[in-house]
Coordinates of C-alpha atoms and ligand atoms in Angstrom, one line a residue:
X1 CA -8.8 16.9 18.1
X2 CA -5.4 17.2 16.7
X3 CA -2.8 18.0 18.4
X4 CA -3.7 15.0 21.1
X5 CA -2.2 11.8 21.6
X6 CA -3.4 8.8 19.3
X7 CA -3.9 5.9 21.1
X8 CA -5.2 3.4 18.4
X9 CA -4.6 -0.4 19.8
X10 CA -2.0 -1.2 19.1
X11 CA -0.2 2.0 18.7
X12 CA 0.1 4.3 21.8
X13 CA 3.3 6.7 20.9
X14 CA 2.6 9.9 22.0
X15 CA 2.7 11.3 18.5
X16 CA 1.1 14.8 18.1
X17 CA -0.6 15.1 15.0
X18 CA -0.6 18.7 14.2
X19 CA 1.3 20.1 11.3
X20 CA 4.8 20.1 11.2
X21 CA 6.1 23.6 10.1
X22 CA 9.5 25.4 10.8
X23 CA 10.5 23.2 13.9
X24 CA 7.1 23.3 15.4
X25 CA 3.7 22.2 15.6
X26 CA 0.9 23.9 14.5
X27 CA -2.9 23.2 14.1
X28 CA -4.3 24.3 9.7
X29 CA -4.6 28.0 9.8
X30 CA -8.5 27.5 10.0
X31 CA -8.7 24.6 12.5
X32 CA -9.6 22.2 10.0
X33 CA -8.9 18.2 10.5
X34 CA -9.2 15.5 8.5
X35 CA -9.7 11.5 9.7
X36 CA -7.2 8.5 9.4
X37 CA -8.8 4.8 9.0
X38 CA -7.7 1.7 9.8
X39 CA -8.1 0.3 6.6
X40 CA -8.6 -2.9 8.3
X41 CA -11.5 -1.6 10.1
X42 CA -12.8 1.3 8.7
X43 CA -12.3 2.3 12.8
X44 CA -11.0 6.4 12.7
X45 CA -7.4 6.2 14.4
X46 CA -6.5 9.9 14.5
X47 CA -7.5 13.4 13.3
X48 CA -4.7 15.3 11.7
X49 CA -4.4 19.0 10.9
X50 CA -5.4 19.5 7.3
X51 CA -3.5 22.2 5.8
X52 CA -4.4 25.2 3.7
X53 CA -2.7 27.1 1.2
X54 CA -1.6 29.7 3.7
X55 CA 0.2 26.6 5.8
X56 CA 1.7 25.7 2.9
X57 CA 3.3 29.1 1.8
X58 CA 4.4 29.1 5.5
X59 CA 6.3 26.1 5.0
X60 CA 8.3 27.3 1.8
X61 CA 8.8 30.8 3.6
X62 CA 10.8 29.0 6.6
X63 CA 12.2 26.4 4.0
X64 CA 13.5 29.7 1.6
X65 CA 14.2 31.9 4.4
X66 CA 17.3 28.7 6.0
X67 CA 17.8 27.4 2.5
X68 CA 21.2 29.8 2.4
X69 CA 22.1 28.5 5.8
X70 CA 21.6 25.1 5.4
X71 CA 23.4 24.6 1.9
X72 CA 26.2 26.1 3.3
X73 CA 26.0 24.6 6.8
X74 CA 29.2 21.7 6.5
X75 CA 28.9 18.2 4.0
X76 CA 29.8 16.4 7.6
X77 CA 27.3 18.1 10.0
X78 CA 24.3 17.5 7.6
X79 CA 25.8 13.9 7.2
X80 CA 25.7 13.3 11.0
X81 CA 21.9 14.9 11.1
X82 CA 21.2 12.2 8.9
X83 CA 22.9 9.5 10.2
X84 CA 21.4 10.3 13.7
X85 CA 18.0 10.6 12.3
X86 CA 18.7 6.9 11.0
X87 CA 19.7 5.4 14.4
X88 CA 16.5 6.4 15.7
X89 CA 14.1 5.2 13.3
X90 CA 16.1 2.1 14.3
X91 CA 15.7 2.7 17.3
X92 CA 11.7 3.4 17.3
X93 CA 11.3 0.6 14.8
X94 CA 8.7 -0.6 16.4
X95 CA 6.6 2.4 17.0
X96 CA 6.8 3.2 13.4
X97 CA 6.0 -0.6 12.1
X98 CA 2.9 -0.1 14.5
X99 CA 2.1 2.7 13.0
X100 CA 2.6 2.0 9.1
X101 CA 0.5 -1.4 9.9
X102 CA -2.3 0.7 11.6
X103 CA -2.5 3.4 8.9
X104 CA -1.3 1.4 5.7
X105 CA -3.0 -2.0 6.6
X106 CA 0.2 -4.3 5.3
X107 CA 1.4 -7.0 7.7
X108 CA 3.6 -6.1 11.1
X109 CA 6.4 -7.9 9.8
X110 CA 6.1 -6.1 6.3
X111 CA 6.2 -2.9 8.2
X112 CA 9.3 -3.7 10.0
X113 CA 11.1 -4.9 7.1
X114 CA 9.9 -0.9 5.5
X115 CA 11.4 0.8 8.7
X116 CA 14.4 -1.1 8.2
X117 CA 14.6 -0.3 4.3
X118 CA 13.3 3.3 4.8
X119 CA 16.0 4.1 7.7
X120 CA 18.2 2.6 5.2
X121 CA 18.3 5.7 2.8
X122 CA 19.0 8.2 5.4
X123 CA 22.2 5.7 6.2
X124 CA 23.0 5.8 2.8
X125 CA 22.3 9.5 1.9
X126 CA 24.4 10.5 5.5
X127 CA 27.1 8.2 3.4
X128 CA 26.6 10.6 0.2
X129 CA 26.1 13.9 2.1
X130 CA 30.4 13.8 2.3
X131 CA 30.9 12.2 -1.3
X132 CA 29.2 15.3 -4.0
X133 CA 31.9 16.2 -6.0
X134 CA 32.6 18.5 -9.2
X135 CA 35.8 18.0 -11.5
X136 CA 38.2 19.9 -13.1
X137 CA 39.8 20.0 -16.5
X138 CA 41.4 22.2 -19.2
X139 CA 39.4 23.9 -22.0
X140 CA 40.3 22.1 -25.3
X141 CA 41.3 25.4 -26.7
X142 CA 43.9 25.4 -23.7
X143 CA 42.8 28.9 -23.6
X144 CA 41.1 28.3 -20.1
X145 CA 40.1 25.8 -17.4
X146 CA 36.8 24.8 -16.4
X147 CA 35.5 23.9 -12.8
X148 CA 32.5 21.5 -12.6
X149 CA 30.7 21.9 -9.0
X150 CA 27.4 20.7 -7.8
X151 CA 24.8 23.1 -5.9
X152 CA 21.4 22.2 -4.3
X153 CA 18.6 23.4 -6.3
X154 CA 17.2 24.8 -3.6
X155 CA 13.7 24.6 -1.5
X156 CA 11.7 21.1 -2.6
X157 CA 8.2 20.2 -2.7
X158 CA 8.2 15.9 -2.2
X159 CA 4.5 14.4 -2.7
X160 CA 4.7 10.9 -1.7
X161 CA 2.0 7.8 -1.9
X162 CA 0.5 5.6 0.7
X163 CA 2.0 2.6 -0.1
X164 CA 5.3 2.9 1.8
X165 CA 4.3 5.9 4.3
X166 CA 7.8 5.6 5.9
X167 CA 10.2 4.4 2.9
X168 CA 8.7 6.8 -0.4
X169 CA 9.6 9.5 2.0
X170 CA 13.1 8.6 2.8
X171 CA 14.0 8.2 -0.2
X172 CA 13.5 11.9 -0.6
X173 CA 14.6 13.7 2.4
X174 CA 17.3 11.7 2.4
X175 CA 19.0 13.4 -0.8
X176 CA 17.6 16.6 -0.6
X177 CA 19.0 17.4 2.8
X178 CA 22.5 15.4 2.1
X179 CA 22.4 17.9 -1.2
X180 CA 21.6 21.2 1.1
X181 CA 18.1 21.4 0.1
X182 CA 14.9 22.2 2.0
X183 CA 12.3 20.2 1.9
X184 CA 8.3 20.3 2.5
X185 CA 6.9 17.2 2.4
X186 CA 2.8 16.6 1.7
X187 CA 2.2 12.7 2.8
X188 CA -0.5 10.8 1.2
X189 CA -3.9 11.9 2.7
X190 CA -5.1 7.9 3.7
X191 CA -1.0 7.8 5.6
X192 CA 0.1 10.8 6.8
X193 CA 1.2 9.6 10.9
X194 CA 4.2 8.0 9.4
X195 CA 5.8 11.3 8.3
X196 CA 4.6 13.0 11.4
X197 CA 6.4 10.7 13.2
X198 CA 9.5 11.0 11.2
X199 CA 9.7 15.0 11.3
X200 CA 9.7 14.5 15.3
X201 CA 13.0 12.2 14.5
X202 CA 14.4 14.9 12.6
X203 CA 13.5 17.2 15.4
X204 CA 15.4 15.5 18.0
X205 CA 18.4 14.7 15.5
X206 CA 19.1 18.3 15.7
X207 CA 17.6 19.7 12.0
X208 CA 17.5 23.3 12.1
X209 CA 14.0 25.0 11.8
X210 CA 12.3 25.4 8.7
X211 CA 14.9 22.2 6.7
X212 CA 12.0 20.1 6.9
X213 CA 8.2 20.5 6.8
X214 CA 5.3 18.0 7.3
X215 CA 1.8 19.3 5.8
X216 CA -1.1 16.6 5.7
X217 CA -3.9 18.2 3.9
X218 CA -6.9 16.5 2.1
X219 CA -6.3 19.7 -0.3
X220 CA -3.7 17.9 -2.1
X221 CA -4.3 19.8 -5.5
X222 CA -4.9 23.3 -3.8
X223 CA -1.3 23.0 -1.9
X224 CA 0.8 21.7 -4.8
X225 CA -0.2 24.2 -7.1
X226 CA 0.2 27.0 -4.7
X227 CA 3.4 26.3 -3.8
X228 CA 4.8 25.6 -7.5
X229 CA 3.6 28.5 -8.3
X230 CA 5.8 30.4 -5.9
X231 CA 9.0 30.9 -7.3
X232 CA 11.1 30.1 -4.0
X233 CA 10.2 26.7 -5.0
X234 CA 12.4 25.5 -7.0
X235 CA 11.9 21.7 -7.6
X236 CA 9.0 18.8 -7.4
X237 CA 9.5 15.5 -6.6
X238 CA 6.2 13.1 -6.7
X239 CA 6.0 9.5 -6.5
X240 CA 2.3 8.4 -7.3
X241 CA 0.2 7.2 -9.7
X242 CA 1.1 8.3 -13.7
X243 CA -2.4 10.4 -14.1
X244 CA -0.9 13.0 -11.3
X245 CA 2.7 13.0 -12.3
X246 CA 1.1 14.5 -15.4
X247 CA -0.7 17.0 -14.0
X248 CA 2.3 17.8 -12.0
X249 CA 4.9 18.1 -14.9
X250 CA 2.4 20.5 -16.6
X251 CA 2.3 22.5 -13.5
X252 CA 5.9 22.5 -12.8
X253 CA 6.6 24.7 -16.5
X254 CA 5.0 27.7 -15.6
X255 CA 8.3 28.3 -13.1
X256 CA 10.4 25.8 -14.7
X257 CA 10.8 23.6 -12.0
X258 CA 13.2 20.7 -11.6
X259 CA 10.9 17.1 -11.6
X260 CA 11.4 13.8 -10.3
X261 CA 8.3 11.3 -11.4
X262 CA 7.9 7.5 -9.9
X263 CA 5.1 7.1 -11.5
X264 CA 2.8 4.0 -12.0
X265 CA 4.4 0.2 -12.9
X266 CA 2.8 -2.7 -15.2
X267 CA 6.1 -5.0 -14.4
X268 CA 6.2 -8.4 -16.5
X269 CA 7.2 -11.0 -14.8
X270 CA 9.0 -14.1 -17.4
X271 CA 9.1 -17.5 -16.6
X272 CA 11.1 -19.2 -19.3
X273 CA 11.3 -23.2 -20.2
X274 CA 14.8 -23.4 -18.6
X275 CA 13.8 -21.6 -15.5
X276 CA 14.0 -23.3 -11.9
X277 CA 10.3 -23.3 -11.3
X278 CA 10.2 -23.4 -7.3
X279 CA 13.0 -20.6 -7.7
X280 CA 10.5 -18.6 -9.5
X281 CA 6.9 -19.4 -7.6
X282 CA 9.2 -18.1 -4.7
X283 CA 9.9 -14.9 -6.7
X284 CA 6.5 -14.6 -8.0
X285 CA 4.8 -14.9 -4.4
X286 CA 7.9 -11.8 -3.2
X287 CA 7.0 -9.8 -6.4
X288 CA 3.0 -10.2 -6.5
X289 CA 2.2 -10.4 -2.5
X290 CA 4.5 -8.0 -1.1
X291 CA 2.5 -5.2 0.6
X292 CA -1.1 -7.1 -0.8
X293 CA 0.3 -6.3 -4.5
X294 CA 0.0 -2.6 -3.7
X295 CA 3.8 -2.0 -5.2
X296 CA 4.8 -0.1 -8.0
X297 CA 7.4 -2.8 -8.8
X298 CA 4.4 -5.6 -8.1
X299 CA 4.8 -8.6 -10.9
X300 CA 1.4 -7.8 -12.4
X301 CA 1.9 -10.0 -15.6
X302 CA 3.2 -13.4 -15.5
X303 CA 4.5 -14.8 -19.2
X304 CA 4.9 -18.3 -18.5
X305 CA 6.6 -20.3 -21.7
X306 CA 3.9 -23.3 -22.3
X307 CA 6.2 -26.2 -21.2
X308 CA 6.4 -24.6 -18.0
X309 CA 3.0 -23.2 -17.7
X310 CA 0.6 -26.2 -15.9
X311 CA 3.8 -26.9 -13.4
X312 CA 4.3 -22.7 -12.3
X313 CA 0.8 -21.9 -12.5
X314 CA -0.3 -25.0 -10.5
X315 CA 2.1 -24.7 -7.8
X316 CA 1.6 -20.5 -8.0
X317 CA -2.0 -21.3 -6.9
X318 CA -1.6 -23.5 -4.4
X319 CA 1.0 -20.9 -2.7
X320 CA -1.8 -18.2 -3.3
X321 CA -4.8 -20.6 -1.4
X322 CA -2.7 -20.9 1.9
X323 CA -2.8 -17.1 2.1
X324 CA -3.8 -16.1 5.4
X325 CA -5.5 -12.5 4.5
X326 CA -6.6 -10.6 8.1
X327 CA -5.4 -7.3 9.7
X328 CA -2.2 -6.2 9.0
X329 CA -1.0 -6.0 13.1
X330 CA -2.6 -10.0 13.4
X331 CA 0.9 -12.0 13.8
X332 CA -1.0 -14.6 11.5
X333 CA -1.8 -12.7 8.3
X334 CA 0.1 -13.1 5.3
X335 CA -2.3 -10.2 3.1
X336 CA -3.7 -7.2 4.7
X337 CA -6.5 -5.0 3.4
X338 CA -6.5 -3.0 0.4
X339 CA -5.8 1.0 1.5
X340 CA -9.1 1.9 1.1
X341 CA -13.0 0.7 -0.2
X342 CA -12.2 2.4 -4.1
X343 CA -9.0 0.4 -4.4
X344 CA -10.7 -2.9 -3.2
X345 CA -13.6 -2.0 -5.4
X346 CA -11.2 -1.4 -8.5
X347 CA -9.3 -4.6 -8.6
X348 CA -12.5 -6.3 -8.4
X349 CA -14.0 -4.7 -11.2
X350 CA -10.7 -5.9 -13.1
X351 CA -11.1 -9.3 -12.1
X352 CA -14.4 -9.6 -12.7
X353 CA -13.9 -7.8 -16.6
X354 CA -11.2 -10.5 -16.8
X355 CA -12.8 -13.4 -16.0
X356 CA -16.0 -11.6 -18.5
X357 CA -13.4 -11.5 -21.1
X358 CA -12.6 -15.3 -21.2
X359 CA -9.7 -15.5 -18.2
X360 CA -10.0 -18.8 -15.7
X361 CA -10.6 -18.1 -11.6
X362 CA -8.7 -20.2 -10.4
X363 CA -8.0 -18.8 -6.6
X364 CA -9.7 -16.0 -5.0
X365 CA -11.3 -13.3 -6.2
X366 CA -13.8 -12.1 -3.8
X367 CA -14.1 -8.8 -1.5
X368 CA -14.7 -9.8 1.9
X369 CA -14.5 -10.0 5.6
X370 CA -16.0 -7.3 7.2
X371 CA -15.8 -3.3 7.6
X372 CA -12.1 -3.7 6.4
X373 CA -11.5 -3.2 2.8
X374 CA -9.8 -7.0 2.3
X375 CA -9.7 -8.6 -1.1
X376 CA -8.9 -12.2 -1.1
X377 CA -5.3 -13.1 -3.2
X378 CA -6.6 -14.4 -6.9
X379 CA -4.6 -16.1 -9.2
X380 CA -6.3 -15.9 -13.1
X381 CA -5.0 -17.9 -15.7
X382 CA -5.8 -17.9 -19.8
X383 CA -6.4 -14.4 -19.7
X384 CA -6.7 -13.0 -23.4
X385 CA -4.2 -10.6 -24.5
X386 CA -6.5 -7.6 -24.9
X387 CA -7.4 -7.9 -20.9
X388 CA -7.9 -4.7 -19.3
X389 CA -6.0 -6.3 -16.6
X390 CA -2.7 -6.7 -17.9
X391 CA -2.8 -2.8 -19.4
X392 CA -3.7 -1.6 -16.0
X393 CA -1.7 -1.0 -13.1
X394 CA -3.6 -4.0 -10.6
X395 CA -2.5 -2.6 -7.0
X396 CA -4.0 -5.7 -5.4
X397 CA -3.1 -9.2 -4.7
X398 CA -4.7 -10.6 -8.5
X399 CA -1.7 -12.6 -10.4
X400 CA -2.5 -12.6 -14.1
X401 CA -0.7 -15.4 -15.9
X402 CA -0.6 -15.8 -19.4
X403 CA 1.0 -18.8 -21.6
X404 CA 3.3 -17.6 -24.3
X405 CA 4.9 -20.1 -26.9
X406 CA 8.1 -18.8 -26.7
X407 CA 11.2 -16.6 -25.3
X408 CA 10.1 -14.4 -28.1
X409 CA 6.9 -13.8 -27.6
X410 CA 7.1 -13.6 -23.6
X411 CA 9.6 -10.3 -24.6
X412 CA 6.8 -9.1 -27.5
X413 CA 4.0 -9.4 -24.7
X414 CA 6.1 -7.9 -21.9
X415 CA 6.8 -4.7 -23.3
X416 CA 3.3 -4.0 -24.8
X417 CA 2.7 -1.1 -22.5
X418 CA 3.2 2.2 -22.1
X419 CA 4.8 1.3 -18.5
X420 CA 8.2 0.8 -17.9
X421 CA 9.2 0.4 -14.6
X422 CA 10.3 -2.8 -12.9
X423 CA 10.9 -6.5 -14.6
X424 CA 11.5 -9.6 -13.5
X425 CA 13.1 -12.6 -15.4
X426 CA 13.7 -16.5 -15.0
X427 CA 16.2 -18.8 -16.7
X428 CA 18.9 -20.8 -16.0
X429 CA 20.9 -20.0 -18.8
X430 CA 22.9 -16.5 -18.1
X431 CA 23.7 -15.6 -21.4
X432 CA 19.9 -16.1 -22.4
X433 CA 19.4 -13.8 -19.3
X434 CA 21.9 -11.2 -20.4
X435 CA 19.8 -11.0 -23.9
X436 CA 16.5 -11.1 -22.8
X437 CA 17.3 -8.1 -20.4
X438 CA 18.5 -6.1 -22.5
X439 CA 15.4 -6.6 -24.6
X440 CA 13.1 -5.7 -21.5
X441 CA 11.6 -1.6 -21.8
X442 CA 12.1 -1.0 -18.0
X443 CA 14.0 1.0 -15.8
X444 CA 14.8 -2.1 -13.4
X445 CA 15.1 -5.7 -14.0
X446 CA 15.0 -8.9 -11.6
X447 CA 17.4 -11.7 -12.8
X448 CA 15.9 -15.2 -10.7
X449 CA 15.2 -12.2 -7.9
X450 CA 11.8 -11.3 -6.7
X451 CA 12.7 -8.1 -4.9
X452 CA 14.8 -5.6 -6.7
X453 CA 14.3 -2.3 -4.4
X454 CA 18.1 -1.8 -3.0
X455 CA 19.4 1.4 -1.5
X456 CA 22.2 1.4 -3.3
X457 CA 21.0 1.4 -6.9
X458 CA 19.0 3.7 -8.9
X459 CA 15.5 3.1 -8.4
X460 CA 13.2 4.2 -11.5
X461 CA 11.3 4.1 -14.4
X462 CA 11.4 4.4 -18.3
X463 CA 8.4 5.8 -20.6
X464 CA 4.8 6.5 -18.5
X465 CA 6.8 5.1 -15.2
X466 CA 8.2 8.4 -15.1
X467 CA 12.2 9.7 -14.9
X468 CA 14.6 10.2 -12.1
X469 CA 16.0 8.3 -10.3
X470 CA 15.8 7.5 -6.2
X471 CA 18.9 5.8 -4.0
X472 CA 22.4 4.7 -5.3
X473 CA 25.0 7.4 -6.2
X474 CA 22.7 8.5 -9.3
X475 CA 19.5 10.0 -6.4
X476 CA 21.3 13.1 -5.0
X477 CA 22.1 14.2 -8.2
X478 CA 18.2 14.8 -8.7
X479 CA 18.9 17.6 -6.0
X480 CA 21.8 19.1 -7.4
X481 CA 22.8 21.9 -10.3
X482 CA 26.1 21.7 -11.8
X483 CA 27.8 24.9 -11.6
X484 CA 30.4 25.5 -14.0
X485 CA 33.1 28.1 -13.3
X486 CA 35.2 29.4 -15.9
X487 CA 39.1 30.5 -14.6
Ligands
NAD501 P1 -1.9 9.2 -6.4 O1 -1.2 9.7 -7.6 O2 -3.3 9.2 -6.3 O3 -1.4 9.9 -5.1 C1 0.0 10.1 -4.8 C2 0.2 11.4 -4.0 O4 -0.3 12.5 -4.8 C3 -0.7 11.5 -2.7 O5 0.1 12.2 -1.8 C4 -1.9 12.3 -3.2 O6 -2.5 13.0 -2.1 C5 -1.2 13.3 -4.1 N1 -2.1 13.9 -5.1 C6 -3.2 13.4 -5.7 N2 -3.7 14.2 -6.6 C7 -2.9 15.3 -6.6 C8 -2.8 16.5 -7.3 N3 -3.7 16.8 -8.3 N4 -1.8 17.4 -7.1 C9 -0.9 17.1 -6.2 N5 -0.9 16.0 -5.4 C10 -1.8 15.1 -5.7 O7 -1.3 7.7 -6.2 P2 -1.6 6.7 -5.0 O8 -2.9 6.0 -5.4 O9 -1.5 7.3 -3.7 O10 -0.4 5.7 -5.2 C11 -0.4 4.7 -6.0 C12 0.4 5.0 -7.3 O11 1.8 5.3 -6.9 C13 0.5 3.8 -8.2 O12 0.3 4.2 -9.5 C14 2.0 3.3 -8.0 O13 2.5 2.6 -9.0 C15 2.7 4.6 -7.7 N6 3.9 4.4 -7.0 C16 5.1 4.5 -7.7 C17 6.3 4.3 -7.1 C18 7.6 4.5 -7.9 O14 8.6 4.7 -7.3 N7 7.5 4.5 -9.2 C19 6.3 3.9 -5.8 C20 5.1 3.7 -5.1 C21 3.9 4.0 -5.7

């Protein structure tokens, strides 16, 4: 039943899971529910409300009917909303790691470190909420002056993925509301207690009714269309895979909605001759292994030059064999499951085309243990350059490494893809870092740094990864119009 407590082991918070619509909880218009797995076990955790199309059109009509209200309600009062909202995620920390472990799969102490990154954005957007400004000058003519502000767009739609329940959402509620937008969000279908949870936080931070809406629904496709159809709705902002962002941006014309797409990643990861080599298997582990390689910024191509290749790759393996892969809430486990039994099955099928196509197994590669949909961390080597592998977007935790004879052809072989998201680059030698950077085709690089995510930059992608960006001062203006006044 929703609307009842979930008391999944470990996680026993009181959390209702109903939807979340203008202040207050509500089952789907026609009673219907949907369940949540442990992707560890396959073991049901919850039942959530599945919204319809008419929950959804109740959402935007409380989101239109306080957008007025809330874009003018003051910079300083929306700031301290947020920044209360951020003391307690801090505050729950726990209950939410529990419960991004329990419905994500990805280690307890990878969980904590997303509360603490996730909470992080509504710190820094409470920062930003006081900071929008316009400017002022003189028309060249001199015949007039022109004032610049900035407005909210107005009511939001935010689809976010499963891989960071807590974080991908954060990182949009955060601007919108500092920017005076409403927002609706719909959660990923296989994660959706996280932002549950997190519109109870807002609750008791004191957000007016109606500023923030939570709709779970296994009609994904159904509400997004309904609601950009509508034209209260007045902006989209999706992080997923590239396929949907597509469908999305061709939805978003017929109203001419504003779009923000972090789409799908294929990030190169270059290892070059002068490059500290423990300094970078430590970089490749953080890039590849963080969350079970189910990042958009995961390394998914390594380009090791050849004098450096036996010495990275043989270490890189032998870090990648001690991998302890179990449940994500086990203290022990380093890898958790995969979300789900068509992801697991995927970056199988990719190794095993690999390894058809002429790459070396040289750790891992198996499905296994259990109900829970685990996939043991793999490390291929020699893998030809036509792999289906390194054009795909892996999601698992399968490092591809390829020799290359040269800085050159490392760059050539990193940007042959129609991603262009994250990076990651090793050398000693700054200048050679400086140039090979700004040869990379990606919206982020990693200089002898494994993780690049960082509230206070601009988080996004170039070509298929999408456009827009999320954190740093450039993420509220994604939520803002300039208004130009002519005295
Ligand atoms: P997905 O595109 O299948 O789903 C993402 C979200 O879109 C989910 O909420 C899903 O329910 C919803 N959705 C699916 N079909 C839809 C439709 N037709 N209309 C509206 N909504 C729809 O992606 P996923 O498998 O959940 O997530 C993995 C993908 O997300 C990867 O490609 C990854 O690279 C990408 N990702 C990108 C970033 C980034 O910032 N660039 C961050 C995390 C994940």
């Amino acid at each position: 039943m929703s609307g009842t407590v979930i008391t999944a082991d470990p996680t026993t918070i009181g959390l209702s899971t109903d939807l979340w619509i203008d202040g207050r909880r509500r089952p789907a218009m026609d009673g219907g529910e949907f369940s949540v797995h442990d992707p560890a076990t396959e073991v049901v955790i919850a039942t959530v409300a599945d919204a319809t199309a008419e929950d959804a059109l109740d959402a935007l009509t409380a989101a239109a009917a306080v957008q007025d209200s809330w874009a003018a309600t003051a910079p300083r009062e929306r700031s301290e909303i947020l920044r209360s909202a951020f003391e307690i995620v801090s505050e729950r920390s726990e209950d939410f790691a529990r419960l991004i472990s329990s419905e994500m799969g990805k280690t307890l102490a990878e969980a904590r470190g997303e509360v603490a990154y996730g909470a992080e954005y509504l710190r820094w957007f409470a920062e930003e909420a006081v900071r929008i400004d316009g400017r002022f000058t003189r028309s060249p003519s001199g015949a007039g002056q022109i004032m610049v502000t900035k407005v909210p767009v107005g009511p939001v739609l935010a689809i976010t993925p499963w891989n960071f329940p807590l974080a991908m959402g954060t990182r949009k509620i955060g601007p919108a509301l500092a920017a005076g937008c409403t927002i609706i969000v719909k959660p990923a279908e296989d994660t959706p207690l996280t932002m549950l949870l997190l519109a109870e936080v807002f609750d008791a931070a004191g957000l007016p009714p109606g500023v923030l809406s939570v709709l779970p629904t296994t009609s994904s496709a159904l509400v997004a269309e309904t609601l950009m159809g509508d034209p209260r709705l007045r902006k989209v902002t999706f992080t997923g895979s590239t396929a949907v962002g597509k469908v999305l941006v061709r939805s978003s014309a017929d109203q001419l909605l504003r779009t923000s797409m972090e789409l799908g990643g294929n990030a190169p990861f270059l290892v070059l001759d002068d490059a500290d080599i423990a300094e970078a298997v430590d970089g490749a582990m953080a890039a590849k292994m963080r969350n079970g390689g189910q990042a958009c910024t995961a390394a998914n191509r390594f380009y090791v030059t050849e004098s450096v290749a036996s010495e990275f790759t043989d270490a890189l393996a032998a870090r990648i064999a001690a991998l302890r892969v179990g449940p994500g809430t086990d203290p022990l486990t380093d890898v958790g499951p995969l979300i789900n039994r068509r992801q697991a099955e995927r970056v199988a099928r990719l190794v095993e085309d690999a390894v058809t196509d002429g790459a070396r197994l040289r750790v891992g590669g198996a499905i296994g243990m259990g109900e829970g949909h685990f996939f043991a961390p793999t490390l291929l080597d020699q893998v030809p350059a036509d792999a289906r592998i390194l054009r795909e977007e892996i999601f698992g935790p399968v490092a591809a490494v390829v020799t290359v004879a040269d800085e050159d052809e490392a760059v050539v072989a990193a940007n042959a893809t129609d991603y262009g998201l994250a990076g990651y680059l090793y050398t000693r030698d700054v200048d050679r870092a400086a140039h090979v950077c700004a040869r990379m085709a990606t919206g982020m690089v990693g200089i002898n740094r494994g993780i690049i995510s960082d509230v206070a930059a601009p988080f996004g992608g170039v070509r298929q990864s999408g456009f827009g960006r999320e954190g740093g001062a450039e993420g509220i203006e994604e939520y803002l119009d300039a208004k130009y006044i002519a005295i």
